[in-house]
Amino acid sequence: MRAGWEVVIGLEIHTQLATRSKIFSGASTAYGAEPNTQACLVDLGYPGVLPVLNAEVVRMATLFGLAVNATVARRSVFARKNYFYPDLPKGYQISQLELPIVEHGEMMISDADGNEKRIGITRAHLEEDAGKSVHEGFEGQSGIDLNRAGTPLLEIVSEPDLRSAKEAVAYLKKIHTIVRYLGISDGNMQEGSFRCDANVSVRPLGQQELGTRTELKNLNSFRFIEKAINYEIERQVDLIEDGGTVVQETRLYDSDKDETRSMRSKEEANDYRYFPDPDLLPVEISDEYIETQRRTMPELPDAKQARFENVYGLKIDDAAILTASRALADYFEEVVKATEASAQIAANWIIGDLLGALNREGWEIDDSRISAIDLAGLVNRIHDNSISGKIAKQVFEAMWEGEGDADAIIEAKGLKQITDSSAIEAVVDKVIDANPSQVEEYRAGKDKLMGFFVGKVMQETGGQANPGQVNKILKDKLKG
Ligand code: ADP
Ligand code: MG
């Protein structure tokens, strides 16, 4: 940040809820279908049709509200937000304005100094998505695909509490993790299931009053969000320092040029002529309903991370990595259950080798070619000294290539560790006899040569001699 300035950021996140059918109709929400095959008369905005609320979205919004310590409204109201756009055949979007389903929540993130910081969540409201204009494959005209029209969204609005692009990303990642833990969204950013608009303003350090903000759109990856905000901070500070003023407007981020461009002037709520939708009853939920949902809440990421540190004794960073998704955390716990080795060793194999292999392929844990039980099998063979850590890497690769489980591979490739001391002694004798001058130098005080001898013994045994025993026997014999 430029000296003397402070940035203020508030995020609006659109999370697509993982329901099978749409928010007000029975049409499917599945992604990737042929255009306009998943839009029924309600989604197409035919006259005379009536929306019917999908109860699942209320359940999902309630879970989210509980997860962020918010008030879940006993009564919320759907409103029409009126505007014209080709992908919105009704001429209005059904959303919530004055009485949203979730209000006054919070989320803890860690700031630049690693301290806990509270970010207020103003509200989260339910709304329907619009359709899409399609330009590709059309000459001099545009197509309209209404498959996405009526897809349920939860819009999560933060207080202007974020003070850097990094904080914004940390907050966004945390919300992303939570909606996936709750199972209320797949969070897929490429498919647009998790989108974010960033409101950005700057002000001289120490000033109380907020500066004029711009709203950045088209931010579809964590990396671009950070870049777009940083670009916008520089642009606004430059502008003000040169004597200009920031105009309140909507700006589009162009990732190819790494810049933001003006898209349209900012509209106000009253431009939309919001009014309560007469076709939908207010949503009323009871305390009992909320308590029923509370009982189905899964363990959330912060609690899980703390448990992984306390119960399994994992390092903080490792606990954070392993709780990044529920699936990964479950995988880890399955490995731990099936092995006698320490949980930290299981964690090391998952974080180092398994996540490494998955990253190479661009895969998630669910795509892993090695099951938790099979990985535990490998860890067990290291733990009982059947193989060394080094040979285990080779076995891991073979498992990844689908050659079988650890025992089968160790057997088939003859990789079992040599722990028979007389066999190791024989090799050590051979190495000592073959390298008289090195032996002499070692005995004259050149301790460093130990590595040379260990290397030779390992070479002779194809890396299969037990390294601890090799060291001990070599030391004894070299003493002379
Ligand atoms: P709108 O109705 O235009 O969407 P809201 O008042 O709902 O505006 O705010 C939208 C988002 O903008 C919220 O996340 C809020 O925290 C943020 N915000 C509001 N004012 C500012 C500002 N001056 N600078 C940065 N962010 C702001
Ligand atoms: Mg808004």
PDB file of N, CA, C and O and ligand atoms in Angstrom, residues 8-12 97 122-123 155-161 197-202 210-215 248 266-269, ligand 1:
ATOM      1  N   VAL A   8     -10.049   0.146   1.663  1.00  0.00           N
ATOM      2  CA  VAL A   8     -11.226  -0.439   2.311  1.00  0.00           C
ATOM      3  C   VAL A   8     -11.930  -1.318   1.270  1.00  0.00           C
ATOM      4  O   VAL A   8     -12.189  -0.867   0.155  1.00  0.00           O
ATOM      5  N   ILE A   9     -12.189  -2.562   1.659  1.00  0.00           N
ATOM      6  CA  ILE A   9     -12.786  -3.503   0.695  1.00  0.00           C
ATOM      7  C   ILE A   9     -13.987  -4.217   1.330  1.00  0.00           C
ATOM      8  O   ILE A   9     -13.941  -4.618   2.492  1.00  0.00           O
ATOM      9  N   GLY A  10     -15.041  -4.337   0.579  1.00  0.00           N
ATOM     10  CA  GLY A  10     -16.186  -5.170   0.982  1.00  0.00           C
ATOM     11  C   GLY A  10     -16.505  -6.118  -0.166  1.00  0.00           C
ATOM     12  O   GLY A  10     -16.471  -5.712  -1.329  1.00  0.00           O
ATOM     13  N   LEU A  11     -16.789  -7.382   0.146  1.00  0.00           N
ATOM     14  CA  LEU A  11     -17.037  -8.354  -0.924  1.00  0.00           C
ATOM     15  C   LEU A  11     -18.497  -8.785  -0.990  1.00  0.00           C
ATOM     16  O   LEU A  11     -19.168  -8.919   0.036  1.00  0.00           O
ATOM     17  N   GLU A  12     -18.971  -8.986  -2.203  1.00  0.00           N
ATOM     18  CA  GLU A  12     -20.277  -9.600  -2.436  1.00  0.00           C
ATOM     19  C   GLU A  12     -20.003 -10.915  -3.159  1.00  0.00           C
ATOM     20  O   GLU A  12     -19.496 -10.909  -4.274  1.00  0.00           O
ATOM     21  N   LEU A  97     -34.456  -8.057  -0.383  1.00  0.00           N
ATOM     22  CA  LEU A  97     -33.855  -6.755  -0.109  1.00  0.00           C
ATOM     23  C   LEU A  97     -33.931  -6.412   1.365  1.00  0.00           C
ATOM     24  O   LEU A  97     -32.952  -6.544   2.093  1.00  0.00           O
ATOM     25  N   THR A 122     -22.578  -8.709   6.681  1.00  0.00           N
ATOM     26  CA  THR A 122     -23.771  -7.880   6.785  1.00  0.00           C
ATOM     27  C   THR A 122     -25.034  -8.715   6.629  1.00  0.00           C
ATOM     28  O   THR A 122     -25.961  -8.626   7.416  1.00  0.00           O
ATOM     29  N   ARG A 123     -25.033  -9.529   5.563  1.00  0.00           N
ATOM     30  CA  ARG A 123     -26.234 -10.275   5.230  1.00  0.00           C
ATOM     31  C   ARG A 123     -25.905 -11.383   4.239  1.00  0.00           C
ATOM     32  O   ARG A 123     -24.856 -11.364   3.591  1.00  0.00           O
ATOM     33  N   GLU A 155     -26.317 -14.818  -1.934  1.00  0.00           N
ATOM     34  CA  GLU A 155     -25.373 -13.702  -2.040  1.00  0.00           C
ATOM     35  C   GLU A 155     -24.931 -13.308  -0.640  1.00  0.00           C
ATOM     36  O   GLU A 155     -25.746 -12.925   0.203  1.00  0.00           O
ATOM     37  N   ILE A 156     -23.626 -13.382  -0.415  1.00  0.00           N
ATOM     38  CA  ILE A 156     -23.065 -13.142   0.908  1.00  0.00           C
ATOM     39  C   ILE A 156     -22.336 -11.797   0.875  1.00  0.00           C
ATOM     40  O   ILE A 156     -21.377 -11.622   0.121  1.00  0.00           O
ATOM     41  N   VAL A 157     -22.802 -10.841   1.667  1.00  0.00           N
ATOM     42  CA  VAL A 157     -22.261  -9.477   1.614  1.00  0.00           C
ATOM     43  C   VAL A 157     -21.468  -9.183   2.884  1.00  0.00           C
ATOM     44  O   VAL A 157     -21.983  -9.329   3.991  1.00  0.00           O
ATOM     45  N   SER A 158     -20.215  -8.770   2.715  1.00  0.00           N
ATOM     46  CA  SER A 158     -19.396  -8.474   3.900  1.00  0.00           C
ATOM     47  C   SER A 158     -19.485  -6.997   4.258  1.00  0.00           C
ATOM     48  O   SER A 158     -19.800  -6.154   3.423  1.00  0.00           O
ATOM     49  N   GLU A 159     -19.179  -6.697   5.499  1.00  0.00           N
ATOM     50  CA  GLU A 159     -18.976  -5.311   5.917  1.00  0.00           C
ATOM     51  C   GLU A 159     -17.683  -4.818   5.249  1.00  0.00           C
ATOM     52  O   GLU A 159     -16.833  -5.623   4.866  1.00  0.00           O
ATOM     53  N   PRO A 160     -17.519  -3.490   5.135  1.00  0.00           N
ATOM     54  CA  PRO A 160     -16.259  -2.985   4.548  1.00  0.00           C
ATOM     55  C   PRO A 160     -15.124  -3.084   5.570  1.00  0.00           C
ATOM     56  O   PRO A 160     -14.541  -2.087   5.970  1.00  0.00           O
ATOM     57  N   ASP A 161     -14.791  -4.298   5.975  1.00  0.00           N
ATOM     58  CA  ASP A 161     -13.815  -4.523   7.051  1.00  0.00           C
ATOM     59  C   ASP A 161     -12.461  -4.986   6.536  1.00  0.00           C
ATOM     60  O   ASP A 161     -11.515  -5.129   7.313  1.00  0.00           O
ATOM     61  N   ASP A 197     -17.790 -10.118  -6.399  1.00  0.00           N
ATOM     62  CA  ASP A 197     -17.583  -8.726  -6.792  1.00  0.00           C
ATOM     63  C   ASP A 197     -16.869  -8.057  -5.632  1.00  0.00           C
ATOM     64  O   ASP A 197     -17.217  -8.285  -4.478  1.00  0.00           O
ATOM     65  N   ALA A 198     -15.880  -7.222  -5.964  1.00  0.00           N
ATOM     66  CA  ALA A 198     -15.126  -6.547  -4.897  1.00  0.00           C
ATOM     67  C   ALA A 198     -15.401  -5.051  -4.945  1.00  0.00           C
ATOM     68  O   ALA A 198     -15.274  -4.426  -5.995  1.00  0.00           O
ATOM     69  N   ASN A 199     -15.815  -4.491  -3.810  1.00  0.00           N
ATOM     70  CA  ASN A 199     -16.004  -3.040  -3.691  1.00  0.00           C
ATOM     71  C   ASN A 199     -14.745  -2.464  -3.060  1.00  0.00           C
ATOM     72  O   ASN A 199     -14.339  -2.917  -1.987  1.00  0.00           O
ATOM     73  N   VAL A 200     -14.140  -1.519  -3.763  1.00  0.00           N
ATOM     74  CA  VAL A 200     -12.838  -1.026  -3.335  1.00  0.00           C
ATOM     75  C   VAL A 200     -12.850   0.496  -3.249  1.00  0.00           C
ATOM     76  O   VAL A 200     -13.306   1.175  -4.174  1.00  0.00           O
ATOM     77  N   SER A 201     -12.357   1.033  -2.128  1.00  0.00           N
ATOM     78  CA  SER A 201     -12.148   2.486  -2.028  1.00  0.00           C
ATOM     79  C   SER A 201     -10.843   2.729  -1.282  1.00  0.00           C
ATOM     80  O   SER A 201     -10.327   1.833  -0.618  1.00  0.00           O
ATOM     81  N   VAL A 202     -10.315   3.926  -1.416  1.00  0.00           N
ATOM     82  CA  VAL A 202      -9.106   4.289  -0.665  1.00  0.00           C
ATOM     83  C   VAL A 202      -9.397   5.566   0.120  1.00  0.00           C
ATOM     84  O   VAL A 202     -10.317   6.314  -0.214  1.00  0.00           O
ATOM     85  N   LEU A 210     -15.503   6.969   4.743  1.00  0.00           N
ATOM     86  CA  LEU A 210     -15.096   6.081   3.651  1.00  0.00           C
ATOM     87  C   LEU A 210     -14.937   6.868   2.352  1.00  0.00           C
ATOM     88  O   LEU A 210     -15.661   7.825   2.109  1.00  0.00           O
ATOM     89  N   GLY A 211     -13.997   6.445   1.523  1.00  0.00           N
ATOM     90  CA  GLY A 211     -13.834   7.049   0.211  1.00  0.00           C
ATOM     91  C   GLY A 211     -14.906   6.537  -0.754  1.00  0.00           C
ATOM     92  O   GLY A 211     -15.656   5.623  -0.429  1.00  0.00           O
ATOM     93  N   THR A 212     -14.959   7.132  -1.947  1.00  0.00           N
ATOM     94  CA  THR A 212     -15.906   6.657  -2.967  1.00  0.00           C
ATOM     95  C   THR A 212     -15.414   5.328  -3.518  1.00  0.00           C
ATOM     96  O   THR A 212     -14.237   5.181  -3.830  1.00  0.00           O
ATOM     97  N   ARG A 213     -16.335   4.385  -3.654  1.00  0.00           N
ATOM     98  CA  ARG A 213     -15.896   3.044  -4.054  1.00  0.00           C
ATOM     99  C   ARG A 213     -16.218   2.740  -5.511  1.00  0.00           C
ATOM    100  O   ARG A 213     -17.112   3.342  -6.104  1.00  0.00           O
ATOM    101  N   THR A 214     -15.470   1.801  -6.052  1.00  0.00           N
ATOM    102  CA  THR A 214     -15.839   1.217  -7.336  1.00  0.00           C
ATOM    103  C   THR A 214     -16.115  -0.257  -7.081  1.00  0.00           C
ATOM    104  O   THR A 214     -15.643  -0.837  -6.097  1.00  0.00           O
ATOM    105  N   GLU A 215     -16.910  -0.853  -7.950  1.00  0.00           N
ATOM    106  CA  GLU A 215     -17.254  -2.264  -7.799  1.00  0.00           C
ATOM    107  C   GLU A 215     -16.604  -3.033  -8.945  1.00  0.00           C
ATOM    108  O   GLU A 215     -16.850  -2.742 -10.109  1.00  0.00           O
ATOM    109  N   GLN A 248     -18.008   6.759  -8.625  1.00  0.00           N
ATOM    110  CA  GLN A 248     -18.643   5.508  -8.215  1.00  0.00           C
ATOM    111  C   GLN A 248     -19.184   4.801  -9.447  1.00  0.00           C
ATOM    112  O   GLN A 248     -20.062   5.306 -10.137  1.00  0.00           O
ATOM    113  N   LYS A 266     -22.651   3.336 -11.448  1.00  0.00           N
ATOM    114  CA  LYS A 266     -23.259   2.503 -10.416  1.00  0.00           C
ATOM    115  C   LYS A 266     -24.742   2.840 -10.260  1.00  0.00           C
ATOM    116  O   LYS A 266     -25.116   4.002 -10.133  1.00  0.00           O
ATOM    117  N   GLU A 267     -25.581   1.786 -10.249  1.00  0.00           N
ATOM    118  CA  GLU A 267     -26.993   2.039 -10.039  1.00  0.00           C
ATOM    119  C   GLU A 267     -27.308   1.963  -8.548  1.00  0.00           C
ATOM    120  O   GLU A 267     -26.641   1.287  -7.790  1.00  0.00           O
ATOM    121  N   GLU A 268     -28.349   2.657  -8.133  1.00  0.00           N
ATOM    122  CA  GLU A 268     -28.762   2.637  -6.730  1.00  0.00           C
ATOM    123  C   GLU A 268     -29.942   1.692  -6.597  1.00  0.00           C
ATOM    124  O   GLU A 268     -30.625   1.378  -7.580  1.00  0.00           O
ATOM    125  N   ALA A 269     -30.199   1.285  -5.352  1.00  0.00           N
ATOM    126  CA  ALA A 269     -31.301   0.353  -5.113  1.00  0.00           C
ATOM    127  C   ALA A 269     -32.608   0.888  -5.701  1.00  0.00           C
ATOM    128  O   ALA A 269     -33.404   0.147  -6.274  1.00  0.00           O
TER     129      ALA A 269
HETATM  130  P1  ADP B   1     -24.997  -1.884  -3.048  1.00  0.00           P
HETATM  131  O1  ADP B   1     -26.408  -1.744  -2.577  1.00  0.00           O
HETATM  132  O2  ADP B   1     -24.584  -0.872  -4.013  1.00  0.00           O
HETATM  133  O3  ADP B   1     -24.645  -3.263  -3.460  1.00  0.00           O
HETATM  134  P2  ADP B   1     -24.070  -2.130  -0.390  1.00  0.00           P
HETATM  135  O4  ADP B   1     -24.264  -1.044   0.592  1.00  0.00           O
HETATM  136  O5  ADP B   1     -24.935  -3.321  -0.320  1.00  0.00           O
HETATM  137  O6  ADP B   1     -24.103  -1.500  -1.804  1.00  0.00           O
HETATM  138  O7  ADP B   1     -22.580  -2.582  -0.274  1.00  0.00           O
HETATM  139  C1  ADP B   1     -22.038  -3.502  -1.147  1.00  0.00           C
HETATM  140  C2  ADP B   1     -20.651  -3.869  -0.672  1.00  0.00           C
HETATM  141  O8  ADP B   1     -19.788  -2.741  -0.742  1.00  0.00           O
HETATM  142  C3  ADP B   1     -20.578  -4.342   0.757  1.00  0.00           C
HETATM  143  O9  ADP B   1     -19.726  -5.465   0.810  1.00  0.00           O
HETATM  144  C4  ADP B   1     -19.973  -3.171   1.496  1.00  0.00           C
HETATM  145  O10 ADP B   1     -19.178  -3.612   2.586  1.00  0.00           O
HETATM  146  C5  ADP B   1     -19.085  -2.553   0.453  1.00  0.00           C
HETATM  147  N1  ADP B   1     -18.848  -1.121   0.620  1.00  0.00           N
HETATM  148  C6  ADP B   1     -19.750  -0.164   0.874  1.00  0.00           C
HETATM  149  N2  ADP B   1     -19.162   1.049   0.916  1.00  0.00           N
HETATM  150  C7  ADP B   1     -17.849   0.868   0.651  1.00  0.00           C
HETATM  151  C8  ADP B   1     -16.714   1.724   0.510  1.00  0.00           C
HETATM  152  N3  ADP B   1     -16.810   3.034   0.645  1.00  0.00           N
HETATM  153  N4  ADP B   1     -15.527   1.162   0.231  1.00  0.00           N
HETATM  154  C9  ADP B   1     -15.414  -0.158   0.067  1.00  0.00           C
HETATM  155  N5  ADP B   1     -16.442  -1.017   0.177  1.00  0.00           N
HETATM  156  C10 ADP B   1     -17.643  -0.516   0.451  1.00  0.00           C
END
